[in-house]
Short mmCIF file of C-alpha atoms in Angstrom, two decimals:
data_model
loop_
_atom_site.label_atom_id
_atom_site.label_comp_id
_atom_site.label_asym_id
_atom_site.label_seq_id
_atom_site.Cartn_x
_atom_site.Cartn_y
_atom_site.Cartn_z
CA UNK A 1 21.37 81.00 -48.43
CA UNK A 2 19.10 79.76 -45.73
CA UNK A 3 20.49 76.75 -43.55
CA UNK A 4 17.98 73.79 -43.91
CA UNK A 5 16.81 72.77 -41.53
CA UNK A 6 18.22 69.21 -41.23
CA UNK A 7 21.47 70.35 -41.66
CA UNK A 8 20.76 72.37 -38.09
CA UNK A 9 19.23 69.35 -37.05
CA UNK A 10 23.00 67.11 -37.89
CA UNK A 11 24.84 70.17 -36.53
CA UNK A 12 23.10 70.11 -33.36
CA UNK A 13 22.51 66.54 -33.08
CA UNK A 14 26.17 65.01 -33.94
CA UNK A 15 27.98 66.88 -30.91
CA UNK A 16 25.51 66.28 -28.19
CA UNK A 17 25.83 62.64 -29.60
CA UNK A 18 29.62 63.14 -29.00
CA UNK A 19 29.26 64.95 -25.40
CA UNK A 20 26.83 61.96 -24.22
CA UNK A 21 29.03 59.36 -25.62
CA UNK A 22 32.42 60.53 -24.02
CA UNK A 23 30.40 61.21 -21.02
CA UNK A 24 29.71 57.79 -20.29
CA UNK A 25 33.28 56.47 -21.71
CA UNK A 26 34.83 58.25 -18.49
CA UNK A 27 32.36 57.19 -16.22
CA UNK A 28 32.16 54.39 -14.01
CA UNK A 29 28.19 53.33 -13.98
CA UNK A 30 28.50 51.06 -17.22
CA UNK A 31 26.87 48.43 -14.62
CA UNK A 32 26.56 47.76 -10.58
CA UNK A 33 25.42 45.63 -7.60
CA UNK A 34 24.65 45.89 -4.34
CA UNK A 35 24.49 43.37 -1.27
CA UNK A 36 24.66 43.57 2.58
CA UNK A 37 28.38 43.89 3.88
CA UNK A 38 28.54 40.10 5.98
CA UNK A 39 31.46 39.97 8.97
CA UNK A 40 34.18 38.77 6.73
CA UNK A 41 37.55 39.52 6.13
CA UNK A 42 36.63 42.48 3.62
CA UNK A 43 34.39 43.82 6.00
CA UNK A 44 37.24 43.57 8.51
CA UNK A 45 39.08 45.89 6.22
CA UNK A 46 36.12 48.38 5.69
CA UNK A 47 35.29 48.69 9.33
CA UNK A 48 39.12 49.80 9.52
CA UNK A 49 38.67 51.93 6.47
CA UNK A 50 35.36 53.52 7.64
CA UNK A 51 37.38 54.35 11.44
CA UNK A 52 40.12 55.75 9.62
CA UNK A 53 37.60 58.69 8.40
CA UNK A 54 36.55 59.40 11.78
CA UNK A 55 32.62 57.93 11.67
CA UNK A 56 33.54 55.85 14.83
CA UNK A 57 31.06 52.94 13.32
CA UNK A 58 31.11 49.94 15.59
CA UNK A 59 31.32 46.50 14.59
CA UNK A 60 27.95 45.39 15.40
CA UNK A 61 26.65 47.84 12.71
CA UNK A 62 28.68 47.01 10.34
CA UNK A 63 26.09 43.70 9.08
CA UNK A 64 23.88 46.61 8.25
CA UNK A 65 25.69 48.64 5.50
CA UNK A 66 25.13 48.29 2.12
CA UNK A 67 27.86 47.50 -0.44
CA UNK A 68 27.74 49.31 -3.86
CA UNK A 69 29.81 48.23 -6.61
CA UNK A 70 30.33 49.95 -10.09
CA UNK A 71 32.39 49.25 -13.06
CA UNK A 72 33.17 51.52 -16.16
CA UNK A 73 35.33 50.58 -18.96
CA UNK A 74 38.19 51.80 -17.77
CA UNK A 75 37.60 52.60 -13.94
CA UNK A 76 35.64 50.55 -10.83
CA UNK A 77 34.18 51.88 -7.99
CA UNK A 78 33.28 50.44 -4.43
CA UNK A 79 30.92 52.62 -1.73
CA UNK A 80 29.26 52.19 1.50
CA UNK A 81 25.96 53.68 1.31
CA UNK A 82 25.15 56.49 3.53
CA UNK A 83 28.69 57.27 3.87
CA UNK A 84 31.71 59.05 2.29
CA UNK A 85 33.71 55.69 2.30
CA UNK A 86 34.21 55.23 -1.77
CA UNK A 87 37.06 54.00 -3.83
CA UNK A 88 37.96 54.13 -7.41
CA UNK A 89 40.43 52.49 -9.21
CA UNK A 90 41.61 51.24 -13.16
CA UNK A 91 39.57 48.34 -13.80
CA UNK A 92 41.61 45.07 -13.43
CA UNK A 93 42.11 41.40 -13.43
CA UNK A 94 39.14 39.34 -14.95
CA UNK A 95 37.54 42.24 -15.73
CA UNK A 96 39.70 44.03 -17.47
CA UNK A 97 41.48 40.88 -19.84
CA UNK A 98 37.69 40.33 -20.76
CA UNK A 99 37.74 40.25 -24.97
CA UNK A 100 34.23 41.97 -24.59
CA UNK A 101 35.47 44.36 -22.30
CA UNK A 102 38.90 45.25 -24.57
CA UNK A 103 36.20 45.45 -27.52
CA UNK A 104 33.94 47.63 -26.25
CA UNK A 105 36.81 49.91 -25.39
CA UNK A 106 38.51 49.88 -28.78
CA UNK A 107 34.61 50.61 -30.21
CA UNK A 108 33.89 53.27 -27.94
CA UNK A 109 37.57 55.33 -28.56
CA UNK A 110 36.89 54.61 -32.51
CA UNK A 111 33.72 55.89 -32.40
CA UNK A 112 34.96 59.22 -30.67
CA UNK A 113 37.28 59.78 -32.99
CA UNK A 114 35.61 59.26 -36.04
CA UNK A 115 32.35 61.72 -34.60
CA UNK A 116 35.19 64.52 -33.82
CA UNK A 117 36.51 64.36 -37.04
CA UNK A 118 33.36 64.23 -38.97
CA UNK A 119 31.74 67.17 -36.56
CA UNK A 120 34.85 68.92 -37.84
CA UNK A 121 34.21 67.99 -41.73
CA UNK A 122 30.24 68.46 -41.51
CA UNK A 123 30.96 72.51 -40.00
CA UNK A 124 33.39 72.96 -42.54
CA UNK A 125 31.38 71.81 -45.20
CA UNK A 126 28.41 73.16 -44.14
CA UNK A 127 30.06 76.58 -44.88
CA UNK A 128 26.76 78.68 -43.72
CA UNK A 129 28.81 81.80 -44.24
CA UNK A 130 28.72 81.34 -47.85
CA UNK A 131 26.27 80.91 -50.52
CA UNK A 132 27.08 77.66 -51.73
CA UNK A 133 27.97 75.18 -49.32
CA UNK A 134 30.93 72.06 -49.92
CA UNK A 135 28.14 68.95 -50.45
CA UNK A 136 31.17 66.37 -50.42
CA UNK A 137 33.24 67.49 -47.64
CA UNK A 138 29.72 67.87 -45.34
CA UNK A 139 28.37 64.56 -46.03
CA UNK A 140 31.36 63.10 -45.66
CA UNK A 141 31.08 64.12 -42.37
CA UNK A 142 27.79 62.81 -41.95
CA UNK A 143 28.74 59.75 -42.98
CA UNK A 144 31.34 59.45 -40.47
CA UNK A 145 29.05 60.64 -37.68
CA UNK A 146 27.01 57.52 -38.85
CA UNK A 147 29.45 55.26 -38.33
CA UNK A 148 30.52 56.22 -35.30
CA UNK A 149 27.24 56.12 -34.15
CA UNK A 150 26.69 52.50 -34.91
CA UNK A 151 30.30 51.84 -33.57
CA UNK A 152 29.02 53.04 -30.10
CA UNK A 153 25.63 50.88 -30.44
CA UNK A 154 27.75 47.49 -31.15
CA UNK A 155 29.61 48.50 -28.26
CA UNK A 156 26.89 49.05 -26.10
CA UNK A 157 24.98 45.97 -27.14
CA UNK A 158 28.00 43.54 -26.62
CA UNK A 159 28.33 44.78 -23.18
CA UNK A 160 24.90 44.61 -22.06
CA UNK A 161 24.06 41.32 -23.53
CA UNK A 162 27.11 39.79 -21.67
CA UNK A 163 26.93 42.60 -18.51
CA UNK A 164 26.57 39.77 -15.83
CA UNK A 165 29.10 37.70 -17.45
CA UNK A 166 31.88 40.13 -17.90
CA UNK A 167 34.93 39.14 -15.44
CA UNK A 168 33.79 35.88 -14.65
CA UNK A 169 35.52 33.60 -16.25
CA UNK A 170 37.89 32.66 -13.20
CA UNK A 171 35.33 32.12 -10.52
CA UNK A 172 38.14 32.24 -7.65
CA UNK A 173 38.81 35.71 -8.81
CA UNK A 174 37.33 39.26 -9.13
CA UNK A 175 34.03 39.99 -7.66
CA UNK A 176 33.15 36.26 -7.50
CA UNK A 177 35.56 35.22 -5.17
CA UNK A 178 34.01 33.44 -2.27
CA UNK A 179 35.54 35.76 0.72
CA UNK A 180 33.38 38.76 -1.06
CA UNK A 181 29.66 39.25 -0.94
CA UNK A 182 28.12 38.05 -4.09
CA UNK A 183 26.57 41.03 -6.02
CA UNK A 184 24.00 40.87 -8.83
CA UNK A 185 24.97 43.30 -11.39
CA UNK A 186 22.42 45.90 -13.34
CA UNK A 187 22.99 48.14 -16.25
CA UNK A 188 23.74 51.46 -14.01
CA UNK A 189 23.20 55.73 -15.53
CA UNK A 190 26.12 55.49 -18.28
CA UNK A 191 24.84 52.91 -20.19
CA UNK A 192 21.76 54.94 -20.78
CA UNK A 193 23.76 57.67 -21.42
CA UNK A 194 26.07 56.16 -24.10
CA UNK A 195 22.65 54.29 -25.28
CA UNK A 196 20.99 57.92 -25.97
CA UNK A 197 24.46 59.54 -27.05
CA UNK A 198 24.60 56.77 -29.84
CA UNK A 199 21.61 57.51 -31.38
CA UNK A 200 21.74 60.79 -31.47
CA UNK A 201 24.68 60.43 -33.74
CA UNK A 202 23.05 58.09 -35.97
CA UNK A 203 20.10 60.88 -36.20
CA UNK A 204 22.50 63.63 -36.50
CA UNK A 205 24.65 62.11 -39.40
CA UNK A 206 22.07 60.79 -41.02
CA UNK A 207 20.22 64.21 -40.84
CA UNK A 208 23.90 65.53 -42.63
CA UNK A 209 24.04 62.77 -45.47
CA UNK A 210 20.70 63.45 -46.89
CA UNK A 211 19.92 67.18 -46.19
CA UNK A 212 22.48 68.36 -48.98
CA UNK A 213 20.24 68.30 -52.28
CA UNK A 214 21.33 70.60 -54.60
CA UNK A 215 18.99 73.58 -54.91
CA UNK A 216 16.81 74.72 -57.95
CA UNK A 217 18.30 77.34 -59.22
CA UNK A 218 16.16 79.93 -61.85
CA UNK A 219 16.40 79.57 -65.26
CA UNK A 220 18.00 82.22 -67.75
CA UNK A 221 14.81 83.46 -69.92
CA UNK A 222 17.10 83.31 -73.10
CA UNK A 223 18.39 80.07 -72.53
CA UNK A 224 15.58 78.34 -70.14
CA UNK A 225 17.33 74.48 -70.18
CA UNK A 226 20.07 76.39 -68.25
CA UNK A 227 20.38 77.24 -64.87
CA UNK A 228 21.71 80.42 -63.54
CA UNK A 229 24.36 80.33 -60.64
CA UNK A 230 23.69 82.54 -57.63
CA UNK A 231 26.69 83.34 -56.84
CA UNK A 232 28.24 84.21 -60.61
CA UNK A 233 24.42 85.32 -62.17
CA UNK A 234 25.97 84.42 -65.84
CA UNK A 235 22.50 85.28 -67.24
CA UNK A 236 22.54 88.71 -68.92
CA UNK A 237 18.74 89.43 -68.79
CA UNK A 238 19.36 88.55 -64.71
CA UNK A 239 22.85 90.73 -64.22
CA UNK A 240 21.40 93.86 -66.19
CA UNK A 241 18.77 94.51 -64.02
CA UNK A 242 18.85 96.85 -61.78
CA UNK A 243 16.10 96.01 -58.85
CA UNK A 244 18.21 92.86 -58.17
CA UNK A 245 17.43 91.38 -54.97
CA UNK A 246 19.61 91.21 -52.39
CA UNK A 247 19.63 87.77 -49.70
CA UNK A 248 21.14 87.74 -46.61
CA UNK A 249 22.89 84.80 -45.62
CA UNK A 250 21.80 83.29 -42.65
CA UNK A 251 23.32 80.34 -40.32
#
């Protein structure tokens, strides 16, 4: 039995979906911001931070370093640029008691685990070994690949729709408070990532639901409203002969 090609196609498509995905679950470029560091008290604390490593940067120069800021679902980031100054930490505070935030994070770890297990149903099913492959248990699979594609979408589109509003519901807190530099906040690289890894499950399952049609099989000459199995050859005129063809299975 030759593997169609849309089957390939969801085989291919479904874990790459899954890599991308998890890829930008762990990462901490969901969004960021940038803004010159001013002389306050949390530049007081960087200057002390960025003598601590050694770069002997005075205090004069310190009005001319930029501030990066990152935040992931479940990490933040803060970096001088130019420098090896960066730290990460969980997420917190505002931030992290955002409902938007918590439901993007419940979507996201659904939507892994429902691709995994229907990457695991769709190779099982898919059975390329054999000459008839389980249609059920592989578009099952698909199906679930589906879902957890759409899963990661809503997840994405909640948090980029309220991305500059996420942790800022206490103004005296988080990245808002008035003793920080004000940053204006960007979608940043994992978005994009999880953005591209979501649709390529969608394509992927959806390329595994519909690519299982049942094949036309060739009819028995004495009885021609019945089809002849491949795999069993039930038809006499087709098991008595003796030039029968041999197919290799292919994957």
């Amino acid at each position: 039995m030759h593997t169609p090609s849309s089957m390939v196609m969801g085989i291919v498509f479904a874990p790459l979906g899954l890599v991308l995905v998890f890829t930008a679950a762990i990462t901490p470029q969901w969004r960021e911001g940038q803004t010159r560091l001013g002389m306050t008290g949390s530049g007081s604390l960087l200057r002390l931070g960025v003598k601590g490593q050694g770069m002997g940067v005075k205090s004069g120069s310190v009005e001319a370093l930029l501030l990066l800021r990152s935040d992931g679902l479940w990490e933040s980031c803060l970096q001088v640029e130019h420098s090896e100054l960066k730290q990460c930490w969980p997420v917190a505070g505002p931030y992290q008691r955002d409902p938007r935030v918590r439901l993007a994070q419940g979507l996201i770890l659904t939507s892994l685990f429902l691709c995994s297990t229907g990457i695991v149903l769709a190779c099982i099913g898919v059975r390329c070994w054999t000459d008839i492959p389980l249609r059920g248990v592989a578009a099952t699979g698909g199906l679930l690949v589906v879902m957890a594609g759409l899963l990661s979408l809503t997840a994405l589109g909640v948090y980029t729709h309220n991305l500059a509003r996420l942790g800022m519901a206490d103004p005296s807190q988080g990245i808002n408070n008035p003793r920080f530099p004000q940053l204006s906040l960007r979608p940043a690289g994992s978005l994009y990532f999880g953005w591209l890894g979501a649709c390529l499950q969608v394509l992927g399952g959806s390329a595994l639901l519909f690519s299982f049609k049942r094949p036309r099989y060739p009819t028995c000459p004495s009885c021609p409203g019945l089809p002849v199995c491949p795999a069993c050859r039930s038809c006499p005129e087709i098991t008595n002969k003796s030039d029968t063809d041999v197919y290799e299975v292919s994957c």
